[in-house]
N, C-alpha and C. Protein backbone atom coordinates (compact mmCIF):
# COMPACT_ATOMS: atom_id res chain seq x y z
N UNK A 1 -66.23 9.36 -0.70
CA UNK A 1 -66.53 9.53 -2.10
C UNK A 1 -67.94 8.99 -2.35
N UNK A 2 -68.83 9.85 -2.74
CA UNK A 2 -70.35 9.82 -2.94
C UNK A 2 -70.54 8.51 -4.92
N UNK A 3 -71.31 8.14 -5.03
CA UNK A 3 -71.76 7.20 -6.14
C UNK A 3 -71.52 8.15 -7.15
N UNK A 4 -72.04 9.53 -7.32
CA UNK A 4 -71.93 9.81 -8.63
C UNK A 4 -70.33 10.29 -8.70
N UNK A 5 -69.49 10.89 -7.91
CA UNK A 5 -68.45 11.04 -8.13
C UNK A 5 -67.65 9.80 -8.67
N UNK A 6 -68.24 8.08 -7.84
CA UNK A 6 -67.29 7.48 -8.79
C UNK A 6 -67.60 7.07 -9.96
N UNK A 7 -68.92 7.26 -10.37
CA UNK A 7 -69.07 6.98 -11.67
C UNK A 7 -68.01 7.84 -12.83
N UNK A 8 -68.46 9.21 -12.38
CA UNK A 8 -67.45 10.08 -13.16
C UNK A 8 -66.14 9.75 -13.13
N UNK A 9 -65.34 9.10 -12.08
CA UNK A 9 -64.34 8.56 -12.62
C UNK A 9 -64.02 7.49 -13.42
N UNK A 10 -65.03 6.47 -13.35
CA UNK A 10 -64.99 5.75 -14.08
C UNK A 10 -65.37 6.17 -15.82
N UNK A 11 -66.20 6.71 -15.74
CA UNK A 11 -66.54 7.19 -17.05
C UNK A 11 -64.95 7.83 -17.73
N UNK A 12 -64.24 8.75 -17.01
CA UNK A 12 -62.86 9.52 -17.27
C UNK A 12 -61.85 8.78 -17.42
N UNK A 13 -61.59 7.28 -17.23
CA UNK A 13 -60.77 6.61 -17.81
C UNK A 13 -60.61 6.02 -18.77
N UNK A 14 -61.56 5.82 -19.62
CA UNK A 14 -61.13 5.50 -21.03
C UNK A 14 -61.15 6.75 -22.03
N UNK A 15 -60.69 7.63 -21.29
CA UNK A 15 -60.59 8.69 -21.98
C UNK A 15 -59.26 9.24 -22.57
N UNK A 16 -58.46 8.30 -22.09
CA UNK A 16 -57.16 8.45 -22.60
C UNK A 16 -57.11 7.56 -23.71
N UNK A 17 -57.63 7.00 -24.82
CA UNK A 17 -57.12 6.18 -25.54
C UNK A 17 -56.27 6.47 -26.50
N UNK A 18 -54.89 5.58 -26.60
CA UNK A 18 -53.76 5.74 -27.87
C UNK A 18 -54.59 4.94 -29.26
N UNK A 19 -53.87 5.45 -30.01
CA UNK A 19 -53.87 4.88 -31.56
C UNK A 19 -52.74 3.74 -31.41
N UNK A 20 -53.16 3.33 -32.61
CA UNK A 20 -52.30 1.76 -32.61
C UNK A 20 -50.53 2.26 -33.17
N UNK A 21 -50.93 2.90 -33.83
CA UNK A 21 -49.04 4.11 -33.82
C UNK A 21 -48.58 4.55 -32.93
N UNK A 22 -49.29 5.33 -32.00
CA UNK A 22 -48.78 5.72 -30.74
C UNK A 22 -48.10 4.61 -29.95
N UNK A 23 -49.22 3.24 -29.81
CA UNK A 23 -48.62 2.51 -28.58
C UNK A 23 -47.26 1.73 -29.80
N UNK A 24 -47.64 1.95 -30.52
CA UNK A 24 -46.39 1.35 -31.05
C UNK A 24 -44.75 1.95 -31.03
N UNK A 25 -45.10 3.44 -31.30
CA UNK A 25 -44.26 5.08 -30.63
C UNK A 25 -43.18 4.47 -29.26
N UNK A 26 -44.59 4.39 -28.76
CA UNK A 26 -44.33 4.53 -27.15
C UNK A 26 -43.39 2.93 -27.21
N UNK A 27 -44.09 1.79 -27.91
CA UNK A 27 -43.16 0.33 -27.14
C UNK A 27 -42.09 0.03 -27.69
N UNK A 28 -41.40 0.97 -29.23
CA UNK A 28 -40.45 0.87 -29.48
C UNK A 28 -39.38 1.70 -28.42
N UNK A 29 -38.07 0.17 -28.73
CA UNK A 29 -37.10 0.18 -27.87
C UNK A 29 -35.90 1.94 -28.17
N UNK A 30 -35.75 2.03 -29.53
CA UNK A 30 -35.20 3.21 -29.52
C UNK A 30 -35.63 4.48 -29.25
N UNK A 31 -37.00 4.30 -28.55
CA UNK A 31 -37.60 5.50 -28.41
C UNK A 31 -37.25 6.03 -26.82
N UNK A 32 -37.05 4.76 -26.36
CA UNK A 32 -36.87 5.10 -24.62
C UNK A 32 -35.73 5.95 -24.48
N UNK A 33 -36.11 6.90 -23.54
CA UNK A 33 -35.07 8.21 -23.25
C UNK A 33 -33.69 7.80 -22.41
N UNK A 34 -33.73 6.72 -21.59
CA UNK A 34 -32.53 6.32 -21.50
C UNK A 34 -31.60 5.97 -22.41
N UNK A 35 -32.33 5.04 -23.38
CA UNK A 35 -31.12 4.38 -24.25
C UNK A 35 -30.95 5.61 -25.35
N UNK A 36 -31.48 7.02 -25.88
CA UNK A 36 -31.47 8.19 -26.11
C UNK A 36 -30.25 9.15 -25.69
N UNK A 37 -30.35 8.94 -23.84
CA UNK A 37 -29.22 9.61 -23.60
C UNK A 37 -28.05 8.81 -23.78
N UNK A 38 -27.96 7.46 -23.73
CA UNK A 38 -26.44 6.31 -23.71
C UNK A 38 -26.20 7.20 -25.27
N UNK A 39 -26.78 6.64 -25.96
CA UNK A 39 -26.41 7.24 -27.72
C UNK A 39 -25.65 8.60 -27.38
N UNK A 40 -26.25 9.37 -26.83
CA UNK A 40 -25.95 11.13 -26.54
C UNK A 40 -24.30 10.88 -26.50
N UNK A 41 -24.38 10.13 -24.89
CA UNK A 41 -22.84 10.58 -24.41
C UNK A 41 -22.26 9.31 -24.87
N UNK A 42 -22.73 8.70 -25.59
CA UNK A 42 -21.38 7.61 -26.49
C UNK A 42 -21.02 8.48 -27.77
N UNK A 43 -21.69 9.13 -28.04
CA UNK A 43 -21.48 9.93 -29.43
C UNK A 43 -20.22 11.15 -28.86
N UNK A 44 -20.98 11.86 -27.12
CA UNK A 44 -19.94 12.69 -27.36
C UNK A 44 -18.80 12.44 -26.84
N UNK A 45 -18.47 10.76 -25.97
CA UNK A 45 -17.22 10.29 -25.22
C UNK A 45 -16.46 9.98 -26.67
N UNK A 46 -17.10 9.39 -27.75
CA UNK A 46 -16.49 8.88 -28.98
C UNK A 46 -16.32 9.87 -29.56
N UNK A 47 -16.49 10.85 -29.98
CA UNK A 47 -15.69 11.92 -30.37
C UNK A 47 -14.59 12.74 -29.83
N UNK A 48 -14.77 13.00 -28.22
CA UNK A 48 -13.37 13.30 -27.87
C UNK A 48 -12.69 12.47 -27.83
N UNK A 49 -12.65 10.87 -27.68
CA UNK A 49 -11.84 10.53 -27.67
C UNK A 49 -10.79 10.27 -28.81
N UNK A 50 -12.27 10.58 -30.00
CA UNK A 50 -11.22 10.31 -31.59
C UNK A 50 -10.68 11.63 -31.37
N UNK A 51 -10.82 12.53 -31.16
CA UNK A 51 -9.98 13.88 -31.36
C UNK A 51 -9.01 13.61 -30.08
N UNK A 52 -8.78 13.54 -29.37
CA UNK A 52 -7.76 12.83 -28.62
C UNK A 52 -7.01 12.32 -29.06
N UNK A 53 -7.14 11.07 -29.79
CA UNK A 53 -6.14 10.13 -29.83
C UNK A 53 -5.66 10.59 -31.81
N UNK A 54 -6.39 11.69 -31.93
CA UNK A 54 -5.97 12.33 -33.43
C UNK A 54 -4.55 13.30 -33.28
N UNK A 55 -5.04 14.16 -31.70
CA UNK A 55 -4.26 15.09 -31.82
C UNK A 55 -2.97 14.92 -30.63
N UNK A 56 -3.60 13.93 -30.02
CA UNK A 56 -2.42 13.79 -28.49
C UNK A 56 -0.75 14.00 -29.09
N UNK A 57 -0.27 12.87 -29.72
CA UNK A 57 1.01 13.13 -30.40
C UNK A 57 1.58 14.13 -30.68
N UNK A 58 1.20 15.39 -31.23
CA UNK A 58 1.48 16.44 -31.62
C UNK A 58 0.81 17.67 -30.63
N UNK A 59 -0.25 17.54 -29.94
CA UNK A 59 -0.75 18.41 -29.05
C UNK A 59 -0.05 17.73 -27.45
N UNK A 60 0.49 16.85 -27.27
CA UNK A 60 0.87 16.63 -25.71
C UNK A 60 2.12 16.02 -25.89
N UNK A 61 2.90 16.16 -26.53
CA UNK A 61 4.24 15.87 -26.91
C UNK A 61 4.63 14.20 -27.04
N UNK A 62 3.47 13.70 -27.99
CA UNK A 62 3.82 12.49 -27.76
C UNK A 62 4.67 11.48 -28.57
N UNK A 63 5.68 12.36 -29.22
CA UNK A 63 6.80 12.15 -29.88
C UNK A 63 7.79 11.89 -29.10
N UNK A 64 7.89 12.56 -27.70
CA UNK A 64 8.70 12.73 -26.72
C UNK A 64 8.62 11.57 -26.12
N UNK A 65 7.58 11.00 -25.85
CA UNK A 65 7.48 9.95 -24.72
C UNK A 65 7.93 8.57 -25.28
N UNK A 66 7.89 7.32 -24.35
CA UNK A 66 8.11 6.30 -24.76
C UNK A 66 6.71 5.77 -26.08
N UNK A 67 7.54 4.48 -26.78
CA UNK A 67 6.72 4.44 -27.68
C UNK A 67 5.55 3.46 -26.93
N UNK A 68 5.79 2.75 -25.84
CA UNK A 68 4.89 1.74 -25.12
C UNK A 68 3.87 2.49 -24.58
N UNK A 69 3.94 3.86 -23.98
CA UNK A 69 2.68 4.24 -23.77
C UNK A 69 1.90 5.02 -24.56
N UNK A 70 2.86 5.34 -25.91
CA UNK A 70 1.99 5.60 -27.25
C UNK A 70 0.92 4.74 -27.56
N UNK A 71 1.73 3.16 -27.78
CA UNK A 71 0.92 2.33 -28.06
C UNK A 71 -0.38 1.93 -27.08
N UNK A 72 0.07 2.02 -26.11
CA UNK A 72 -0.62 2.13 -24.85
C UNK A 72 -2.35 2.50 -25.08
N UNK A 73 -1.84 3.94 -24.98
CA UNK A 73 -2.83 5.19 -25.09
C UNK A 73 -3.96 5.10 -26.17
N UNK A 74 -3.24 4.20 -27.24
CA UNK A 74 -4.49 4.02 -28.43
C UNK A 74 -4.89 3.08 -28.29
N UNK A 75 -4.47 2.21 -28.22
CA UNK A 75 -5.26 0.33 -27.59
C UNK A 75 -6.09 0.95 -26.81
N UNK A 76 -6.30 1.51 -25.43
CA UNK A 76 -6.71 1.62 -24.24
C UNK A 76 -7.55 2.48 -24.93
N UNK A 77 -7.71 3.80 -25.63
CA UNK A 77 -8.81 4.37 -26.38
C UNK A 77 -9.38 3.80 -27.56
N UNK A 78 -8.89 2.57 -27.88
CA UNK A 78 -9.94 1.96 -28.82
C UNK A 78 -10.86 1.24 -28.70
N UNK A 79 -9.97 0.61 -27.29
CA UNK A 79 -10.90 -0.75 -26.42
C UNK A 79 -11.96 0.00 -25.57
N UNK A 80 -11.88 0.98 -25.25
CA UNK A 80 -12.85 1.98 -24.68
C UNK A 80 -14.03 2.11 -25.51
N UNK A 81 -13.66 2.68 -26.36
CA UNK A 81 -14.89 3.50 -27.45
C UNK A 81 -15.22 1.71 -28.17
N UNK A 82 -14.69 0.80 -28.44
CA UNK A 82 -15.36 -0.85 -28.94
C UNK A 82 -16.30 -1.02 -27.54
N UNK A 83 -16.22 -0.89 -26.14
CA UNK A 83 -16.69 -1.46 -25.32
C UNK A 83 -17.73 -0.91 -24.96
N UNK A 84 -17.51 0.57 -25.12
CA UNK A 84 -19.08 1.40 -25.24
C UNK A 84 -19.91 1.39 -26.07
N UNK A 85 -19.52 0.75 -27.53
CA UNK A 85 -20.05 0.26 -28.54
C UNK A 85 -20.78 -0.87 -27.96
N UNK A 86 -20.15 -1.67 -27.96
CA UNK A 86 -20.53 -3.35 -27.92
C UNK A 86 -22.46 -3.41 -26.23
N UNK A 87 -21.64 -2.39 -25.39
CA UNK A 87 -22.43 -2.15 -24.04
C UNK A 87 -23.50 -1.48 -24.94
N UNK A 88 -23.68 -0.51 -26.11
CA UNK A 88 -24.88 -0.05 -26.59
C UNK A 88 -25.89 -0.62 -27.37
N UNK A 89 -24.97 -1.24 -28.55
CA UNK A 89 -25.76 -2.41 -29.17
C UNK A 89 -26.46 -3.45 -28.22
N UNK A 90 -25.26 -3.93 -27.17
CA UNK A 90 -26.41 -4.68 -26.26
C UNK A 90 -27.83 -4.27 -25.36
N UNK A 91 -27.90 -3.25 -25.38
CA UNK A 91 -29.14 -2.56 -24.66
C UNK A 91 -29.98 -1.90 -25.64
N UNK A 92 -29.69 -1.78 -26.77
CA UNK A 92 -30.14 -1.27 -28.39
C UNK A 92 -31.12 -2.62 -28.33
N UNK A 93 -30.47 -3.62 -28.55
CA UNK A 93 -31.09 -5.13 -29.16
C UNK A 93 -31.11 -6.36 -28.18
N UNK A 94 -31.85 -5.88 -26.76
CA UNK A 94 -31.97 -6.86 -25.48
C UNK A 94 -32.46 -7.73 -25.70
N UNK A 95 -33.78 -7.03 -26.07
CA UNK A 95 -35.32 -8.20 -26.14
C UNK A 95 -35.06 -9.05 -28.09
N UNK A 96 -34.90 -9.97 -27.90
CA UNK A 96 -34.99 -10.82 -29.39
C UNK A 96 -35.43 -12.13 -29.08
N UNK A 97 -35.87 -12.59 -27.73
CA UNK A 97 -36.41 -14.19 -27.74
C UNK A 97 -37.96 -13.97 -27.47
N UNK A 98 -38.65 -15.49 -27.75
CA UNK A 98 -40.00 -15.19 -27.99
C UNK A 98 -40.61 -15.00 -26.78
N UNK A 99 -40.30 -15.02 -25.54
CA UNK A 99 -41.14 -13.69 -24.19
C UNK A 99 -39.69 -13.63 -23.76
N UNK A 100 -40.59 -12.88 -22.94
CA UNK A 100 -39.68 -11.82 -21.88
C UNK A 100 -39.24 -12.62 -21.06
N UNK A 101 -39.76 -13.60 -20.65
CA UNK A 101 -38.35 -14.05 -19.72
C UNK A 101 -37.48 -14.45 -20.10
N UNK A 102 -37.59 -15.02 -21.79
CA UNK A 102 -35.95 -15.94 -21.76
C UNK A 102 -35.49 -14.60 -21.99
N UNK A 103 -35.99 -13.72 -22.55
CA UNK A 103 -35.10 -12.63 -22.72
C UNK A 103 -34.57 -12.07 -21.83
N UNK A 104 -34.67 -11.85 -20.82
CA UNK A 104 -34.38 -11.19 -19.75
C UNK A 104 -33.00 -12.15 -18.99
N UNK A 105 -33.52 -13.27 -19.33
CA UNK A 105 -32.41 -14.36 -19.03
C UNK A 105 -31.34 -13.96 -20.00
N UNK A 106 -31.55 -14.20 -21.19
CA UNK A 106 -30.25 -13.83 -21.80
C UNK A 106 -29.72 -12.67 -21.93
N UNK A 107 -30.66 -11.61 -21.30
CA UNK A 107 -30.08 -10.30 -21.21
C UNK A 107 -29.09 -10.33 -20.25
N UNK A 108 -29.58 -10.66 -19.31
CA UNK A 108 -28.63 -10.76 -17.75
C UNK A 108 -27.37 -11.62 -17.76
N UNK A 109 -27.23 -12.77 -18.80
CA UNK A 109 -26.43 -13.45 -18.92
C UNK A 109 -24.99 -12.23 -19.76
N UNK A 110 -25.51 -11.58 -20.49
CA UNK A 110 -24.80 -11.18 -21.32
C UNK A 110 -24.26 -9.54 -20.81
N UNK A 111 -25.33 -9.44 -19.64
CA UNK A 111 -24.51 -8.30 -19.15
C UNK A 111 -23.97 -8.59 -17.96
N UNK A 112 -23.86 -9.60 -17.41
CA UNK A 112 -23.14 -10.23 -16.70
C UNK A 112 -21.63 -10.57 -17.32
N UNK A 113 -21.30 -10.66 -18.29
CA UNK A 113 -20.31 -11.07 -19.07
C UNK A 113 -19.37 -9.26 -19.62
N UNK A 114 -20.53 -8.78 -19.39
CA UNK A 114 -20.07 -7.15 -19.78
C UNK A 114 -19.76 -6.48 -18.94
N UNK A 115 -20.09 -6.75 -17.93
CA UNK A 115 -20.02 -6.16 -16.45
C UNK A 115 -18.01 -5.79 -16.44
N UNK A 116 -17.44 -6.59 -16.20
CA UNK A 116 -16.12 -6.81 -15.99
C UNK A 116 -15.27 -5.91 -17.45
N UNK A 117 -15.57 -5.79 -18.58
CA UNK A 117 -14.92 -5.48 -19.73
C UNK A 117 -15.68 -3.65 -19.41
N UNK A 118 -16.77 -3.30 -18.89
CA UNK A 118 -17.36 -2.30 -19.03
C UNK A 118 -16.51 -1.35 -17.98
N UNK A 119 -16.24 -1.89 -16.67
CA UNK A 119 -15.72 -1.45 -15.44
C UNK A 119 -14.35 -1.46 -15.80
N UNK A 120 -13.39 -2.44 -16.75
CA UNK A 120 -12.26 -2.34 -16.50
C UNK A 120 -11.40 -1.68 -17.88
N UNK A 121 -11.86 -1.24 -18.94
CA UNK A 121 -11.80 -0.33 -20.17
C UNK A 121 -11.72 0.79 -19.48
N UNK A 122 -12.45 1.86 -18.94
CA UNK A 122 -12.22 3.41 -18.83
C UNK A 122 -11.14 3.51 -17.12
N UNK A 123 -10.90 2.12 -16.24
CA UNK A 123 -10.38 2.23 -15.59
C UNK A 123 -8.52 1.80 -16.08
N UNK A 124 -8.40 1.16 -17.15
CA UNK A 124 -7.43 0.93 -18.05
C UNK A 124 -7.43 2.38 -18.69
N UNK A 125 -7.85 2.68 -19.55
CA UNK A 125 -7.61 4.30 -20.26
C UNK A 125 -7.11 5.32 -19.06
N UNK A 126 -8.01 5.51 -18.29
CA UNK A 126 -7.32 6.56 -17.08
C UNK A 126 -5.96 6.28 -16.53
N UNK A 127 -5.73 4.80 -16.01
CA UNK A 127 -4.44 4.72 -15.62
C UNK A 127 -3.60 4.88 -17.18
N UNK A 128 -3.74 4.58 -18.11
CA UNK A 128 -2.88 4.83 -19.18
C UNK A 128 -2.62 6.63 -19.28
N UNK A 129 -3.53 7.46 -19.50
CA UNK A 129 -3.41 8.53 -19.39
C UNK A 129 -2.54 9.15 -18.40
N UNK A 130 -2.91 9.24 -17.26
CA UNK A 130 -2.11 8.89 -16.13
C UNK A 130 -0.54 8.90 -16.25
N UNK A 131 -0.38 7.57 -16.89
CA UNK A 131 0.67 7.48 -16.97
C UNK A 131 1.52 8.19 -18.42
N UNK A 132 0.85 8.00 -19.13
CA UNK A 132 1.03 9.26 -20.56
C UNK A 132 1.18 10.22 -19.72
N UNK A 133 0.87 10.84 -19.30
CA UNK A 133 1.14 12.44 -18.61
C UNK A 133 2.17 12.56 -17.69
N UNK A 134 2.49 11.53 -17.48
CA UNK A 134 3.66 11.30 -16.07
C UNK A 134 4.94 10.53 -15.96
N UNK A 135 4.79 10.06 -17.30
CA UNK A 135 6.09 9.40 -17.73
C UNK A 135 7.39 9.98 -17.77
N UNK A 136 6.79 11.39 -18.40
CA UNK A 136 8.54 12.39 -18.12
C UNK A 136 8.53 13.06 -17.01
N UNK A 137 7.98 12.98 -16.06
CA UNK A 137 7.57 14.17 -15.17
C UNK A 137 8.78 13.86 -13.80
N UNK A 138 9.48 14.60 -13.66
CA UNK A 138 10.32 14.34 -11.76
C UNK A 138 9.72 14.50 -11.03
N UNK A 139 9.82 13.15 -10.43
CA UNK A 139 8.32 13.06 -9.12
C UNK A 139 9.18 13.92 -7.80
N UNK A 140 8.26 14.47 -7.10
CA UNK A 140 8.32 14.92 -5.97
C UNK A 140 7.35 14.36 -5.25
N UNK A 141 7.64 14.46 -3.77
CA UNK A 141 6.61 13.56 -2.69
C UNK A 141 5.51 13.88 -3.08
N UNK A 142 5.33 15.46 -3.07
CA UNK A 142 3.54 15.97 -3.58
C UNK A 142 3.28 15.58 -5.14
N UNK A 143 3.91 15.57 -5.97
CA UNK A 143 3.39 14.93 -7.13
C UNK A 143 2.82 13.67 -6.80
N UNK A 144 4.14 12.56 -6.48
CA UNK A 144 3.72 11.24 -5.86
C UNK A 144 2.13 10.65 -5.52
N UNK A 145 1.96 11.87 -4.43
CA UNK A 145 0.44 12.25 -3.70
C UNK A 145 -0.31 12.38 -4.48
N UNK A 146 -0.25 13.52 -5.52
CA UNK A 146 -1.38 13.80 -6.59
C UNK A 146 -1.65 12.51 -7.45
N UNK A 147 -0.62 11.75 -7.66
CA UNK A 147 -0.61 10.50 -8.58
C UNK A 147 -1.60 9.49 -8.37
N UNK A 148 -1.07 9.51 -7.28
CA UNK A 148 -1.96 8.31 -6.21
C UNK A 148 -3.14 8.74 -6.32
N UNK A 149 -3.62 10.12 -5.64
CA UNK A 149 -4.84 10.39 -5.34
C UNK A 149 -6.08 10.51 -6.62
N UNK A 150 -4.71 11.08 -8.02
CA UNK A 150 -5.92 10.35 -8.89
C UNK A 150 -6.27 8.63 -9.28
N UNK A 151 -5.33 8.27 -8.90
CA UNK A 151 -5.30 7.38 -9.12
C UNK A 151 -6.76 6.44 -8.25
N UNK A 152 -6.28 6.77 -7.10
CA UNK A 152 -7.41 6.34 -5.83
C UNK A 152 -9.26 6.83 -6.78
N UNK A 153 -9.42 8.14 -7.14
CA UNK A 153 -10.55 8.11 -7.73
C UNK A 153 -10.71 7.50 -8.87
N UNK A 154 -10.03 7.16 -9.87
CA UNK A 154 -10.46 5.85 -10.63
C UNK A 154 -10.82 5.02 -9.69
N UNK A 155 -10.20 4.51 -9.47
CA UNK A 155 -10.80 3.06 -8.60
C UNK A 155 -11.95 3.22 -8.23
N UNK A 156 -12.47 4.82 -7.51
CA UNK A 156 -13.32 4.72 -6.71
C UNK A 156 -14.82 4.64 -7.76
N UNK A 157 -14.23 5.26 -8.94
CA UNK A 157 -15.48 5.47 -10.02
C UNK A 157 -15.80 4.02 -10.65
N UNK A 158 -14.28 3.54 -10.56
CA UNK A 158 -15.22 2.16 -11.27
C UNK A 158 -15.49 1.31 -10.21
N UNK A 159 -15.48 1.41 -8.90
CA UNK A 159 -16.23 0.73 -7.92
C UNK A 159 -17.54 1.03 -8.23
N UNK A 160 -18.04 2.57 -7.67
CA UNK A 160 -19.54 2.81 -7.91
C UNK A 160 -19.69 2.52 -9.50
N UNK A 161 -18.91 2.05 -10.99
CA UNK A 161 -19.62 1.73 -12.17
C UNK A 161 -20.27 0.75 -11.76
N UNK A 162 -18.96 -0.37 -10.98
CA UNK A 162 -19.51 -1.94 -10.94
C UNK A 162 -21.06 -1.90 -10.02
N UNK A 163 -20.98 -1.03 -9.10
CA UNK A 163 -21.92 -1.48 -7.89
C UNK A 163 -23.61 -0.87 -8.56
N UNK A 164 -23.22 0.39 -9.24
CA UNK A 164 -24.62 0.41 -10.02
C UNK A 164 -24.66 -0.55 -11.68
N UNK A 165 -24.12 -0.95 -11.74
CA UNK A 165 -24.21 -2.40 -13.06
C UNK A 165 -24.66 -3.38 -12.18
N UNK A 166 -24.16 -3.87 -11.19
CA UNK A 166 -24.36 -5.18 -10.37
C UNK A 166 -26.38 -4.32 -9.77
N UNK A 167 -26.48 -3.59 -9.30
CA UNK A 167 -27.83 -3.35 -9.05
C UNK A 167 -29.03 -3.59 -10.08
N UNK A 168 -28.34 -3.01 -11.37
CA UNK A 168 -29.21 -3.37 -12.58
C UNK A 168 -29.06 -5.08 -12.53
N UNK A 169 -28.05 -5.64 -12.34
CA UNK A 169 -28.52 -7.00 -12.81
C UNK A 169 -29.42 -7.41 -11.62
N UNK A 170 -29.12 -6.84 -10.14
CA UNK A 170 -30.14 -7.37 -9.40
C UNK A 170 -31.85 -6.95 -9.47
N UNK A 171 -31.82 -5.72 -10.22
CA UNK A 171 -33.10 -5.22 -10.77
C UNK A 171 -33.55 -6.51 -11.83
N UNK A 172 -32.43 -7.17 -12.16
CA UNK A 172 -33.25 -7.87 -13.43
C UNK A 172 -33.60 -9.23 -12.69
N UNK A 173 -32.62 -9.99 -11.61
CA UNK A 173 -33.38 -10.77 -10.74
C UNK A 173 -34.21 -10.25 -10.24
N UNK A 174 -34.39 -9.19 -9.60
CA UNK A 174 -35.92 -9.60 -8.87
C UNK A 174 -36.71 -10.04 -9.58
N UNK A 175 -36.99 -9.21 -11.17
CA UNK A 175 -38.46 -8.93 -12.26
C UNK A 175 -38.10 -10.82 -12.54
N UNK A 176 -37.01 -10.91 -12.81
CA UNK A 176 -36.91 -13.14 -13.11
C UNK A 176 -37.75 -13.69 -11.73
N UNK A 177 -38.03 -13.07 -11.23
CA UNK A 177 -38.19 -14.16 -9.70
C UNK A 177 -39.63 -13.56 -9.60
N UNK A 178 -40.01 -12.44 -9.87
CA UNK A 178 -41.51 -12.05 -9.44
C UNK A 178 -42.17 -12.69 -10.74
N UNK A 179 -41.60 -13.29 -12.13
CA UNK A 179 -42.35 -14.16 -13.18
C UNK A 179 -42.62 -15.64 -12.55
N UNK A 180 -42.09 -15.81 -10.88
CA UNK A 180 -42.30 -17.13 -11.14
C UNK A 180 -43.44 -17.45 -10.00
């Protein structure tokens, strides 16, 4: 690379300059496209699930079944849709201490504490469902099998929930450990 070529680059970098709205655009937290899409599919998991638990009774015969996994079925879809709540607001409103590291500290503290309620809510709803659907049913060996085997992929989904949650918190140790 010859002298005048790098001048010209140098000259070409302050050529991007934002307005003081823009960077402001850009550093607000509700603007980031992740926490964009969480909103997306909490809006559309929270709506099927209210239409679910509106119409199950009368659309999946749940007059028929016992009343324990009635009760079941709505606890387990309420504590769901509260926990995807509670997991959004917390990533809505991370940053509130005066720098970033305590924040990050108390971020990690608090999704450390969420970790376990986040992984074990939609793995509670599925086995409830599960069992809503299978309560009247005459098992045969191959049903049995099918039971299990959904059963086996819950588990397996909220393994990989926990193991990519546990990565984010280790994403958030490293950035704690490269401040020091």
């Amino acid at each position: 690379m010859d002298l005048d070529q790098l001048k010209s680059n140098w000259e070409q970098v302050g050529s991007g300059k934002k307005s003081q709205d823009q960077l402001l655009m850009m550093t607000k937290l509700k603007n980031h496209p992740q926490i964009k899409r969480m909103r997306l599919r909490f809006a559309i998991e929270g709506i099927f699930l209210l239409l679910f638990t509106a119409g199950y009774y009368d659309g999946f015969d749940g007059v028929d079944k016992p009343l324990w996994v009635n009760i079941l079925l709505v606890v387990t879809a309420i504590s769901y849709i509260l926990t995807r709540l509670s997991g959004w607001l917390l990533l809505k409103n991370s940053v509130k201490m005066e720098n970033l590291k305590v924040s990050l500290i108390g971020f990690q503290s608090k999704l450390k504490r969420m970790v376990i309620s986040v992984v074990t809510t939609p793995l509670l709803f599925g086995f409830t469902v599960i069992s809503f659907f299978s309560v009247s049913v005459d098992f045969t060996k191959s049903k049995y099998v099918i039971v299990a085997g959904m059963m086996l992929l819950l588990v397996a989904v909220a393994y990989a929930s926990a193991k990519d949650l546990n990565q984010k918190i280790g994403m958030i140790n490293k950035t704690l450990a490269d401040f020091n």
